[in-house]
Short mmCIF file of C-alpha atoms in Angstrom, two decimals:
data_model
loop_
_atom_site.label_atom_id
_atom_site.label_comp_id
_atom_site.label_asym_id
_atom_site.label_seq_id
_atom_site.Cartn_x
_atom_site.Cartn_y
_atom_site.Cartn_z
CA MET A 1 -45.19 -110.74 96.44
CA LYS A 2 -48.58 -109.64 97.59
CA HIS A 3 -47.16 -106.04 98.25
CA ILE A 4 -45.39 -105.90 94.80
CA SER A 5 -48.70 -107.14 93.09
CA LYS A 6 -50.73 -104.54 94.97
CA PHE A 7 -48.36 -101.67 94.11
CA THR A 8 -48.02 -102.85 90.46
CA PHE A 9 -52.05 -102.79 90.16
CA SER A 10 -52.11 -99.40 91.52
CA ILE A 11 -49.72 -97.90 89.14
CA ALA A 12 -51.55 -99.52 86.26
CA LEU A 13 -54.74 -97.94 87.32
CA VAL A 14 -53.06 -94.53 87.40
CA LEU A 15 -51.50 -94.90 84.18
CA LEU A 16 -55.00 -96.00 82.49
CA SER A 17 -56.55 -93.06 84.41
CA PHE A 18 -54.12 -90.51 82.97
CA LEU A 19 -54.54 -92.13 79.55
CA GLY A 20 -58.29 -92.04 79.63
CA ASN A 21 -58.03 -88.08 80.46
CA ALA A 22 -55.64 -87.84 77.63
CA GLN A 23 -57.90 -89.34 75.06
CA ASP A 24 -60.83 -87.04 76.34
CA THR A 25 -58.72 -84.03 76.13
CA SER A 26 -57.71 -84.94 72.66
CA VAL A 27 -61.08 -85.72 71.53
CA SER A 28 -62.48 -82.59 72.94
CA GLU A 29 -59.44 -80.55 71.22
CA LYS A 30 -60.10 -82.15 67.79
CA THR A 31 -64.02 -81.33 68.25
CA ASN A 32 -63.26 -77.58 69.11
CA GLN A 33 -60.82 -77.47 66.15
CA LYS A 34 -63.57 -78.93 63.82
CA ALA A 35 -66.17 -76.54 64.98
CA THR A 36 -63.83 -73.65 64.35
CA ILE A 37 -62.93 -74.65 61.08
CA LYS A 38 -66.61 -75.26 60.24
CA LYS A 39 -67.37 -71.90 61.59
CA ASP A 40 -64.55 -70.32 59.74
CA SER A 41 -65.45 -72.02 56.42
CA ILE A 42 -68.88 -70.45 56.33
CA PRO A 43 -68.70 -68.02 53.29
CA VAL A 44 -69.24 -64.33 54.09
CA LYS A 45 -71.63 -62.65 51.56
CA LYS A 46 -70.55 -59.11 50.33
CA GLU A 47 -72.98 -57.02 48.26
CA ARG A 48 -71.94 -54.42 45.97
CA TYR A 49 -73.24 -50.75 46.40
CA GLY A 50 -72.83 -48.19 43.54
CA LEU A 51 -74.33 -45.93 41.03
CA ARG A 52 -76.59 -46.92 38.07
CA LEU A 53 -76.75 -44.43 34.92
CA GLY A 54 -78.78 -45.12 31.81
CA VAL A 55 -81.28 -43.87 29.34
CA ASP A 56 -84.93 -44.37 28.36
CA LEU A 57 -84.96 -46.22 24.96
CA PHE A 58 -88.73 -45.66 24.66
CA LYS A 59 -88.40 -41.90 24.44
CA LEU A 60 -85.15 -42.01 22.34
CA THR A 61 -86.51 -44.53 19.68
CA ARG A 62 -89.78 -42.60 19.62
CA SER A 63 -87.91 -39.53 18.54
CA PHE A 64 -87.24 -41.39 15.04
CA TYR A 65 -90.50 -42.88 14.37
CA GLU A 66 -92.77 -40.03 15.37
CA THR A 67 -92.14 -36.98 13.25
CA ASP A 68 -94.19 -34.83 15.87
CA TYR A 69 -92.21 -35.70 19.03
CA ARG A 70 -88.66 -35.11 20.22
CA GLY A 71 -87.39 -36.39 23.57
CA LEU A 72 -84.59 -37.63 25.73
CA GLU A 73 -84.81 -38.96 29.50
CA LEU A 74 -81.66 -39.96 31.46
CA VAL A 75 -82.20 -42.21 34.50
CA GLY A 76 -80.02 -43.01 37.53
CA ASP A 77 -80.33 -44.73 40.81
CA TYR A 78 -78.09 -45.16 44.01
CA ARG A 79 -77.91 -48.18 46.21
CA LEU A 80 -78.68 -46.74 49.83
CA THR A 81 -79.39 -49.74 51.92
CA ARG A 82 -79.70 -53.53 50.88
CA ARG A 83 -83.30 -52.79 49.64
CA HIS A 84 -83.54 -49.00 49.24
CA TYR A 85 -82.55 -46.92 46.18
CA LEU A 86 -82.45 -42.99 45.45
CA ALA A 87 -83.64 -42.77 42.30
CA ALA A 88 -84.10 -40.02 39.63
CA GLU A 89 -85.12 -39.27 35.96
CA ILE A 90 -84.40 -35.94 34.07
CA GLY A 91 -85.48 -35.19 30.62
CA ASN A 92 -87.02 -32.72 27.85
CA GLU A 93 -89.98 -33.27 25.56
CA ASN A 94 -90.99 -31.49 22.53
CA LYS A 95 -94.39 -32.69 21.23
CA THR A 96 -97.35 -31.54 19.03
CA VAL A 97 -100.58 -32.86 19.85
CA ASP A 98 -103.28 -32.58 16.80
CA ASP A 99 -106.68 -33.50 18.43
CA ASP A 100 -110.07 -32.95 16.81
CA GLN A 101 -110.64 -29.52 18.27
CA VAL A 102 -106.92 -28.04 18.63
CA ASN A 103 -103.49 -28.43 17.35
CA PHE A 104 -100.79 -27.21 19.77
CA THR A 105 -97.08 -27.88 20.66
CA THR A 106 -95.67 -28.53 24.10
CA LYS A 107 -91.87 -28.32 25.01
CA GLY A 108 -89.86 -28.15 28.26
CA THR A 109 -87.83 -30.09 30.85
CA TYR A 110 -88.58 -32.18 33.85
CA LEU A 111 -86.91 -33.61 36.98
CA LYS A 112 -88.17 -36.42 39.02
CA ALA A 113 -86.68 -37.65 42.40
CA GLY A 114 -87.41 -40.21 44.82
CA PHE A 115 -86.75 -43.87 45.80
CA ASP A 116 -87.41 -47.40 44.85
CA TYR A 117 -87.59 -50.47 47.25
CA ASN A 118 -86.45 -53.73 46.01
CA SER A 119 -88.76 -56.40 47.06
CA PHE A 120 -86.92 -59.30 45.09
CA GLN A 121 -84.67 -61.83 47.13
CA ASN A 122 -81.76 -62.42 44.84
CA TRP A 123 -79.50 -65.45 45.34
CA GLY A 124 -76.03 -65.95 44.63
CA ASN A 125 -74.31 -62.96 42.88
CA MET A 126 -77.61 -61.81 41.48
CA GLU A 127 -78.56 -57.97 41.72
CA ASN A 128 -81.84 -57.80 39.96
CA ILE A 129 -84.58 -55.66 41.17
CA ILE A 130 -88.40 -55.82 41.27
CA SER A 131 -89.51 -52.39 42.84
CA VAL A 132 -92.01 -50.08 44.14
CA GLY A 133 -91.45 -46.50 44.54
CA LEU A 134 -92.41 -42.99 44.69
CA ARG A 135 -91.13 -39.77 42.77
CA TYR A 136 -91.64 -36.06 43.21
CA GLY A 137 -91.89 -34.56 39.75
CA VAL A 138 -91.49 -30.81 38.49
CA SER A 139 -91.61 -29.69 35.09
CA SER A 140 -90.92 -26.10 33.31
CA PHE A 141 -92.47 -25.83 29.91
CA SER A 142 -94.24 -23.44 27.18
CA GLN A 143 -97.31 -24.06 25.27
CA THR A 144 -97.98 -22.85 21.69
CA LEU A 145 -101.46 -22.85 20.32
CA ASN A 146 -101.06 -23.75 16.60
CA SER A 147 -104.66 -23.69 15.48
CA TYR A 148 -108.09 -24.55 16.74
CA GLN A 149 -111.45 -25.62 15.36
CA ILE A 150 -114.57 -23.77 15.97
CA TYR A 151 -117.29 -26.19 17.34
CA ASN A 152 -119.83 -26.78 14.77
CA PRO A 153 -123.48 -27.63 16.04
CA ASN A 154 -124.62 -28.78 12.99
CA PRO A 155 -122.37 -31.43 11.75
CA TYR A 156 -124.83 -33.24 9.73
CA PHE A 157 -125.87 -30.59 7.10
CA GLY A 158 -122.71 -30.70 5.15
CA GLU A 159 -120.93 -27.99 6.87
CA SER A 160 -117.08 -28.26 6.83
CA PRO A 161 -115.34 -27.40 10.33
CA VAL A 162 -113.65 -23.97 10.50
CA ILE A 163 -110.08 -24.34 11.42
CA ILE A 164 -108.58 -21.11 12.55
CA PRO A 165 -104.60 -20.87 12.66
CA THR A 166 -103.18 -18.66 15.41
CA GLU A 167 -100.15 -16.67 15.42
CA ASN A 168 -98.05 -15.34 18.30
CA ASN A 169 -100.23 -17.46 20.57
CA GLN A 170 -97.36 -18.91 22.73
CA PHE A 171 -97.64 -19.29 26.63
CA ASP A 172 -94.24 -19.16 28.49
CA GLY A 173 -93.26 -19.69 32.08
CA LEU A 174 -95.45 -22.57 32.87
CA SER A 175 -95.13 -25.19 35.39
CA ALA A 176 -96.38 -28.26 37.25
CA GLN A 177 -95.62 -30.44 40.22
CA TRP A 178 -96.60 -33.86 40.78
CA ILE A 179 -96.36 -37.24 42.78
CA GLU A 180 -95.63 -40.47 40.79
CA VAL A 181 -96.29 -44.02 42.17
CA VAL A 182 -93.71 -46.32 40.37
CA ALA A 183 -93.55 -50.18 39.72
CA GLY A 184 -90.79 -51.84 37.67
CA MET A 185 -87.93 -54.10 37.45
CA LYS A 186 -84.25 -54.18 36.35
CA ALA A 187 -82.46 -57.35 35.37
CA GLU A 188 -78.78 -57.75 34.68
CA VAL A 189 -78.12 -58.96 31.01
CA PHE A 190 -74.40 -58.55 30.93
CA ASN A 191 -71.82 -57.80 33.32
CA ASN A 192 -72.89 -54.42 34.99
CA VAL A 193 -75.63 -53.90 32.28
CA PHE A 194 -79.20 -53.70 33.14
CA VAL A 195 -82.23 -53.61 31.11
CA GLY A 196 -85.58 -52.72 32.99
CA PHE A 197 -89.09 -51.04 32.66
CA SER A 198 -91.50 -49.17 34.70
CA PHE A 199 -95.29 -48.22 35.01
CA ARG A 200 -96.14 -44.82 36.34
CA LEU A 201 -99.50 -43.51 37.92
CA ASN A 202 -99.33 -39.50 38.25
CA ARG A 203 -101.44 -37.19 40.41
CA MET A 204 -101.17 -33.58 40.02
CA ILE A 205 -100.33 -31.30 43.11
CA SER A 206 -100.13 -27.85 41.38
CA GLN A 207 -99.81 -26.26 37.84
CA LYS A 208 -99.70 -22.98 36.21
CA ILE A 209 -102.32 -22.67 33.61
CA PRO A 210 -102.46 -20.31 30.65
CA ASN A 211 -105.18 -17.99 30.08
CA ASN A 212 -107.77 -19.17 27.86
CA PHE A 213 -106.19 -22.57 27.40
CA ASP A 214 -105.10 -25.72 29.25
CA ASN A 215 -102.17 -28.08 29.95
CA LEU A 216 -103.31 -30.65 28.08
CA TYR A 217 -99.85 -32.32 27.55
CA ILE A 218 -96.91 -31.76 30.29
CA PRO A 219 -93.46 -32.98 29.80
CA GLY A 220 -92.53 -35.71 32.14
CA PHE A 221 -96.14 -36.08 33.15
CA ASN A 222 -97.53 -37.01 29.93
CA ARG A 223 -101.17 -36.66 28.77
CA THR A 224 -103.38 -35.06 31.28
CA TYR A 225 -106.63 -36.65 32.22
CA ASP A 226 -109.33 -34.68 33.92
CA GLY A 227 -106.37 -32.27 34.41
CA ALA A 228 -105.31 -34.18 37.40
CA PHE A 229 -104.00 -37.60 36.61
CA GLY A 230 -101.51 -39.03 34.09
CA VAL A 231 -99.63 -42.43 33.32
CA GLY A 232 -96.11 -43.00 31.96
CA PHE A 233 -93.95 -45.92 30.91
CA ASN A 234 -90.25 -46.27 30.32
CA TYR A 235 -87.77 -48.95 29.04
CA THR A 236 -84.26 -48.19 29.95
CA VAL A 237 -80.69 -49.80 29.34
CA SER A 238 -78.27 -48.82 32.21
CA TYR A 239 -74.58 -49.43 33.45
CA PHE A 240 -73.89 -50.05 37.06
CA ILE A 241 -70.70 -48.38 38.43
CA PRO A 242 -69.75 -50.31 41.83
CA LEU A 243 -68.34 -48.12 44.37
CA TYR A 244 -67.68 -50.45 47.51
CA LYS A 245 -69.05 -53.65 49.06
CA SER A 246 -70.50 -54.23 52.19
CA THR A 247 -70.86 -57.45 54.25
CA VAL A 248 -74.46 -59.01 54.59
CA LYS A 249 -75.11 -59.25 58.29
CA ALA A 250 -76.70 -62.32 59.84
CA ASN A 251 -79.82 -60.34 61.19
CA ASP A 252 -80.42 -59.39 57.52
CA LYS A 253 -80.18 -63.03 56.28
CA LYS A 254 -82.72 -63.88 58.93
CA ASN A 255 -85.32 -60.95 57.90
CA ASP A 256 -84.85 -62.16 54.25
CA LYS A 257 -85.80 -65.68 55.32
CA LYS A 258 -88.99 -64.36 57.21
CA ARG A 259 -90.07 -62.67 54.13
CA LYS A 260 -90.05 -65.80 52.28
#
């Protein structure tokens, strides 16, 4: 009986050992399965890349309420990376300036090309932009001197200024090149429809100046100050054309968190 009891006890120990190992293995498998499910359940964020095309509403509407101005500007950008966009504007202007001493008309076309950097951290499926960027601008235009006023050194003696009209005083083949620093934003107001605005500070690089006159207004550059500086503004509405989607990498997410 003693031998049977020892044998039975040994069998029981072996069974308990196997049962314990089986439970450990089952718990380990369940843990691994939960970890796998949890890992697989992490949502993968994909961002859209594509082309955005639009128009400057400021120049378009200005053509209706200003009799001495006609202009149109088309804008576009292409998303190159998560934060970098290739950007460009192309347009034409026809403006008559009536100053105290001179009246002239400038008309021509321009092209600006460069990039924007989006500093805004979107969340969810937002695709808004708060950007800074650079543009290289070129313009080809002509100037027409309509009339000018002779300087009167004695304006307090009742002498009227002498305004002299001009004929065939047109300067063709003029050009200018400049650099623009751009700051602006774009917000999605409807599906794929964005509105935005930007401010620009211009610095002239080179220009062809007519004889006995000056480039007081340049299409795309706007009014010149000291012949070298200019400022600009636009208010745009544009439509985004999605071309493909790209998965956001884990390193990109970490970099975004660091920027916060």
